[in-house]
Amino acid sequence: MRTKKPIKTSTARFVLDGSVALAWFFQDEADPYADSVVARLPAAGAIVPQIWPLEVANAVAMGERRKRSTEAQAAHWLGFLASLPITVDDETNDRAWSDVLSLARAHHLSVYDATYLEVALRRGLPIATLDDKLKAAASAAGIPQFAP
């Protein structure tokens, strides 16, 4: 488990995909882009769809079952995560059967991944993701990749 000290700089908000956040926790998923995102997060602030906390919790539980982490490591990291300026979007579920489903169909994404794209489109924000399909869909929809 890694928890780097964030660097305070000024920038715009962005949509944070679970793939980036999980790269901060699991050593085998470490990624320089993810590290640069967390360094900018305190000043920028992130928005996540309502599925995000469940997605993160599920990955942590699966990581523990597969012996990739311990409960103590997860508790420490989740405390760190809770201290970051991450806002859960309160409109995601209201759009699940309309905008989110349409985006999933149009871009051949899972509905879960389409929630990130929907939030980014609706709020006019860039997206931070390590997921290649989501990156491609965002690009096709005119949503830029967050540049830390």
Tab-separated table of C-alpha atoms in Angstrom:
chain	number	residue	atom	x	y	z
A	1	MET	CA	0.000	0.000	0.000
A	2	ARG	CA	1.264	3.453	-0.931
A	3	THR	CA	0.045	6.784	0.361
A	4	LYS	CA	2.043	9.615	-1.125
A	5	LYS	CA	1.975	13.080	0.308
A	6	PRO	CA	-0.098	15.246	-2.065
A	7	ILE	CA	1.407	18.349	-3.666
A	8	LYS	CA	-0.771	21.438	-3.455
A	9	THR	CA	-1.251	23.143	-6.806
A	10	SER	CA	-4.166	24.900	-8.473
A	11	THR	CA	-6.199	23.287	-11.252
A	12	ALA	CA	-9.769	22.451	-12.284
A	13	ARG	CA	-11.960	19.658	-10.948
A	14	PHE	CA	-12.161	16.317	-12.726
A	15	VAL	CA	-13.999	12.992	-12.747
A	16	LEU	CA	-12.022	10.281	-10.971
A	17	ASP	CA	-12.362	6.701	-12.217
A	18	GLY	CA	-11.931	3.844	-9.776
A	19	SER	CA	-9.036	2.452	-11.814
A	20	VAL	CA	-6.904	5.444	-10.852
A	21	ALA	CA	-7.787	5.344	-7.164
A	22	LEU	CA	-7.119	1.613	-6.946
A	23	ALA	CA	-3.689	2.105	-8.512
A	24	TRP	CA	-2.864	4.169	-5.409
A	25	PHE	CA	-3.530	1.142	-3.205
A	26	PHE	CA	-2.476	-2.023	-4.975
A	27	GLN	CA	1.291	-2.228	-5.512
A	28	ASP	CA	0.909	-4.313	-8.672
A	29	GLU	CA	-1.303	-1.623	-10.216
A	30	ALA	CA	1.057	1.285	-9.455
A	31	ASP	CA	1.098	3.787	-12.301
A	32	PRO	CA	2.922	7.122	-12.810
A	33	TYR	CA	-0.236	8.777	-14.189
A	34	ALA	CA	-2.233	7.689	-11.125
A	35	ASP	CA	0.528	9.013	-8.856
A	36	SER	CA	0.424	12.392	-10.598
A	37	VAL	CA	-3.369	12.515	-10.236
A	38	VAL	CA	-3.268	11.970	-6.468
A	39	ALA	CA	-0.563	14.624	-6.176
A	40	ARG	CA	-2.895	17.182	-7.795
A	41	LEU	CA	-6.100	16.018	-6.143
A	42	PRO	CA	-6.089	18.208	-3.020
A	43	ALA	CA	-6.065	21.391	-5.075
A	44	ALA	CA	-8.264	20.132	-7.885
A	45	GLY	CA	-10.983	18.115	-6.198
A	46	ALA	CA	-12.667	15.186	-7.867
A	47	ILE	CA	-16.215	14.149	-8.679
A	48	VAL	CA	-17.231	10.487	-8.754
A	49	PRO	CA	-20.482	8.733	-9.690
A	50	GLN	CA	-22.535	7.049	-6.988
A	51	ILE	CA	-21.132	3.632	-7.954
A	52	TRP	CA	-17.570	4.683	-7.042
A	53	PRO	CA	-17.582	3.947	-3.285
A	54	LEU	CA	-19.074	0.506	-3.974
A	55	GLU	CA	-16.559	-0.167	-6.738
A	56	VAL	CA	-13.668	0.774	-4.457
A	57	ALA	CA	-15.044	-1.256	-1.540
A	58	ASN	CA	-15.522	-4.303	-3.768
A	59	ALA	CA	-11.957	-4.092	-5.082
A	60	VAL	CA	-10.629	-3.798	-1.523
A	61	ALA	CA	-12.659	-6.843	-0.423
A	62	MET	CA	-11.474	-8.856	-3.435
A	63	GLY	CA	-7.897	-7.755	-2.776
A	64	GLU	CA	-8.111	-9.038	0.779
A	65	ARG	CA	-9.561	-12.363	-0.353
A	66	ARG	CA	-6.760	-12.762	-2.885
A	67	LYS	CA	-4.139	-11.827	-0.267
A	68	ARG	CA	-3.138	-8.669	-2.145
A	69	SER	CA	-3.717	-6.617	0.996
A	70	THR	CA	-4.752	-6.920	4.606
A	71	GLU	CA	-7.721	-5.491	6.445
A	72	ALA	CA	-5.369	-3.179	8.352
A	73	GLN	CA	-3.792	-1.872	5.136
A	74	ALA	CA	-7.245	-1.315	3.655
A	75	ALA	CA	-8.451	0.561	6.746
A	76	HIS	CA	-5.403	2.844	6.617
A	77	TRP	CA	-5.800	3.516	2.896
A	78	LEU	CA	-9.558	4.055	3.098
A	79	GLY	CA	-8.901	6.648	5.812
A	80	PHE	CA	-6.494	8.383	3.453
A	81	LEU	CA	-9.048	8.190	0.628
A	82	ALA	CA	-11.776	9.647	2.856
A	83	SER	CA	-9.526	12.634	3.612
A	84	LEU	CA	-9.286	13.618	-0.061
A	85	PRO	CA	-11.635	16.162	-1.676
A	86	ILE	CA	-13.744	13.623	-3.558
A	87	THR	CA	-17.417	14.478	-4.036
A	88	VAL	CA	-19.994	11.831	-4.878
A	89	ASP	CA	-22.324	13.047	-7.634
A	90	ASP	CA	-25.906	12.920	-6.424
A	91	GLU	CA	-27.571	12.644	-9.848
A	92	THR	CA	-25.958	9.460	-11.168
A	93	ASN	CA	-28.717	7.046	-10.180
A	94	ASP	CA	-31.427	9.320	-11.579
A	95	ARG	CA	-29.796	8.989	-14.995
A	96	ALA	CA	-29.043	5.243	-14.930
A	97	TRP	CA	-31.927	4.162	-17.162
A	98	SER	CA	-31.569	7.090	-19.548
A	99	ASP	CA	-28.291	8.910	-20.199
A	100	VAL	CA	-26.011	6.291	-18.626
A	101	LEU	CA	-27.615	3.385	-20.469
A	102	SER	CA	-27.514	5.329	-23.755
A	103	LEU	CA	-23.810	6.050	-23.308
A	104	ALA	CA	-23.083	2.415	-22.467
A	105	ARG	CA	-24.840	1.334	-25.665
A	106	ALA	CA	-23.265	3.998	-27.858
A	107	HIS	CA	-19.696	3.398	-26.661
A	108	HIS	CA	-19.867	-0.342	-25.884
A	109	LEU	CA	-19.068	0.283	-22.215
A	110	SER	CA	-20.314	-1.409	-19.090
A	111	VAL	CA	-23.008	0.652	-17.411
A	112	TYR	CA	-20.568	1.087	-14.527
A	113	ASP	CA	-17.958	2.702	-16.783
A	114	ALA	CA	-20.617	4.742	-18.560
A	115	THR	CA	-21.475	6.436	-15.243
A	116	TYR	CA	-18.055	8.103	-15.251
A	117	LEU	CA	-18.551	9.296	-18.810
A	118	GLU	CA	-22.038	10.623	-18.030
A	119	VAL	CA	-20.797	12.648	-15.055
A	120	ALA	CA	-17.924	14.062	-17.117
A	121	LEU	CA	-20.252	15.041	-19.965
A	122	ARG	CA	-22.927	16.560	-17.745
A	123	ARG	CA	-20.455	18.538	-15.655
A	124	GLY	CA	-18.108	19.420	-18.524
A	125	LEU	CA	-15.097	17.956	-16.742
A	126	PRO	CA	-12.047	15.998	-17.868
A	127	ILE	CA	-11.732	12.395	-16.727
A	128	ALA	CA	-8.863	10.624	-14.983
A	129	THR	CA	-8.871	6.947	-15.917
A	130	LEU	CA	-6.488	4.099	-16.676
A	131	ASP	CA	-9.206	2.140	-18.499
A	132	ASP	CA	-8.479	2.091	-22.257
A	133	LYS	CA	-12.123	1.606	-23.314
A	134	LEU	CA	-13.259	4.474	-21.113
A	135	LYS	CA	-10.436	6.674	-22.430
A	136	ALA	CA	-11.509	5.938	-26.011
A	137	ALA	CA	-15.178	6.589	-25.236
A	138	ALA	CA	-14.341	9.852	-23.486
A	139	SER	CA	-12.227	10.963	-26.412
A	140	ALA	CA	-14.997	10.078	-28.878
A	141	ALA	CA	-17.449	12.091	-26.745
A	142	GLY	CA	-15.120	15.091	-26.639
A	143	ILE	CA	-14.089	14.641	-22.998
A	144	PRO	CA	-10.374	15.220	-22.429
A	145	GLN	CA	-8.166	13.083	-20.208
A	146	PHE	CA	-7.342	14.926	-16.982
A	147	ALA	CA	-3.820	16.309	-17.295
A	148	PRO	CA	-2.257	16.555	-13.826
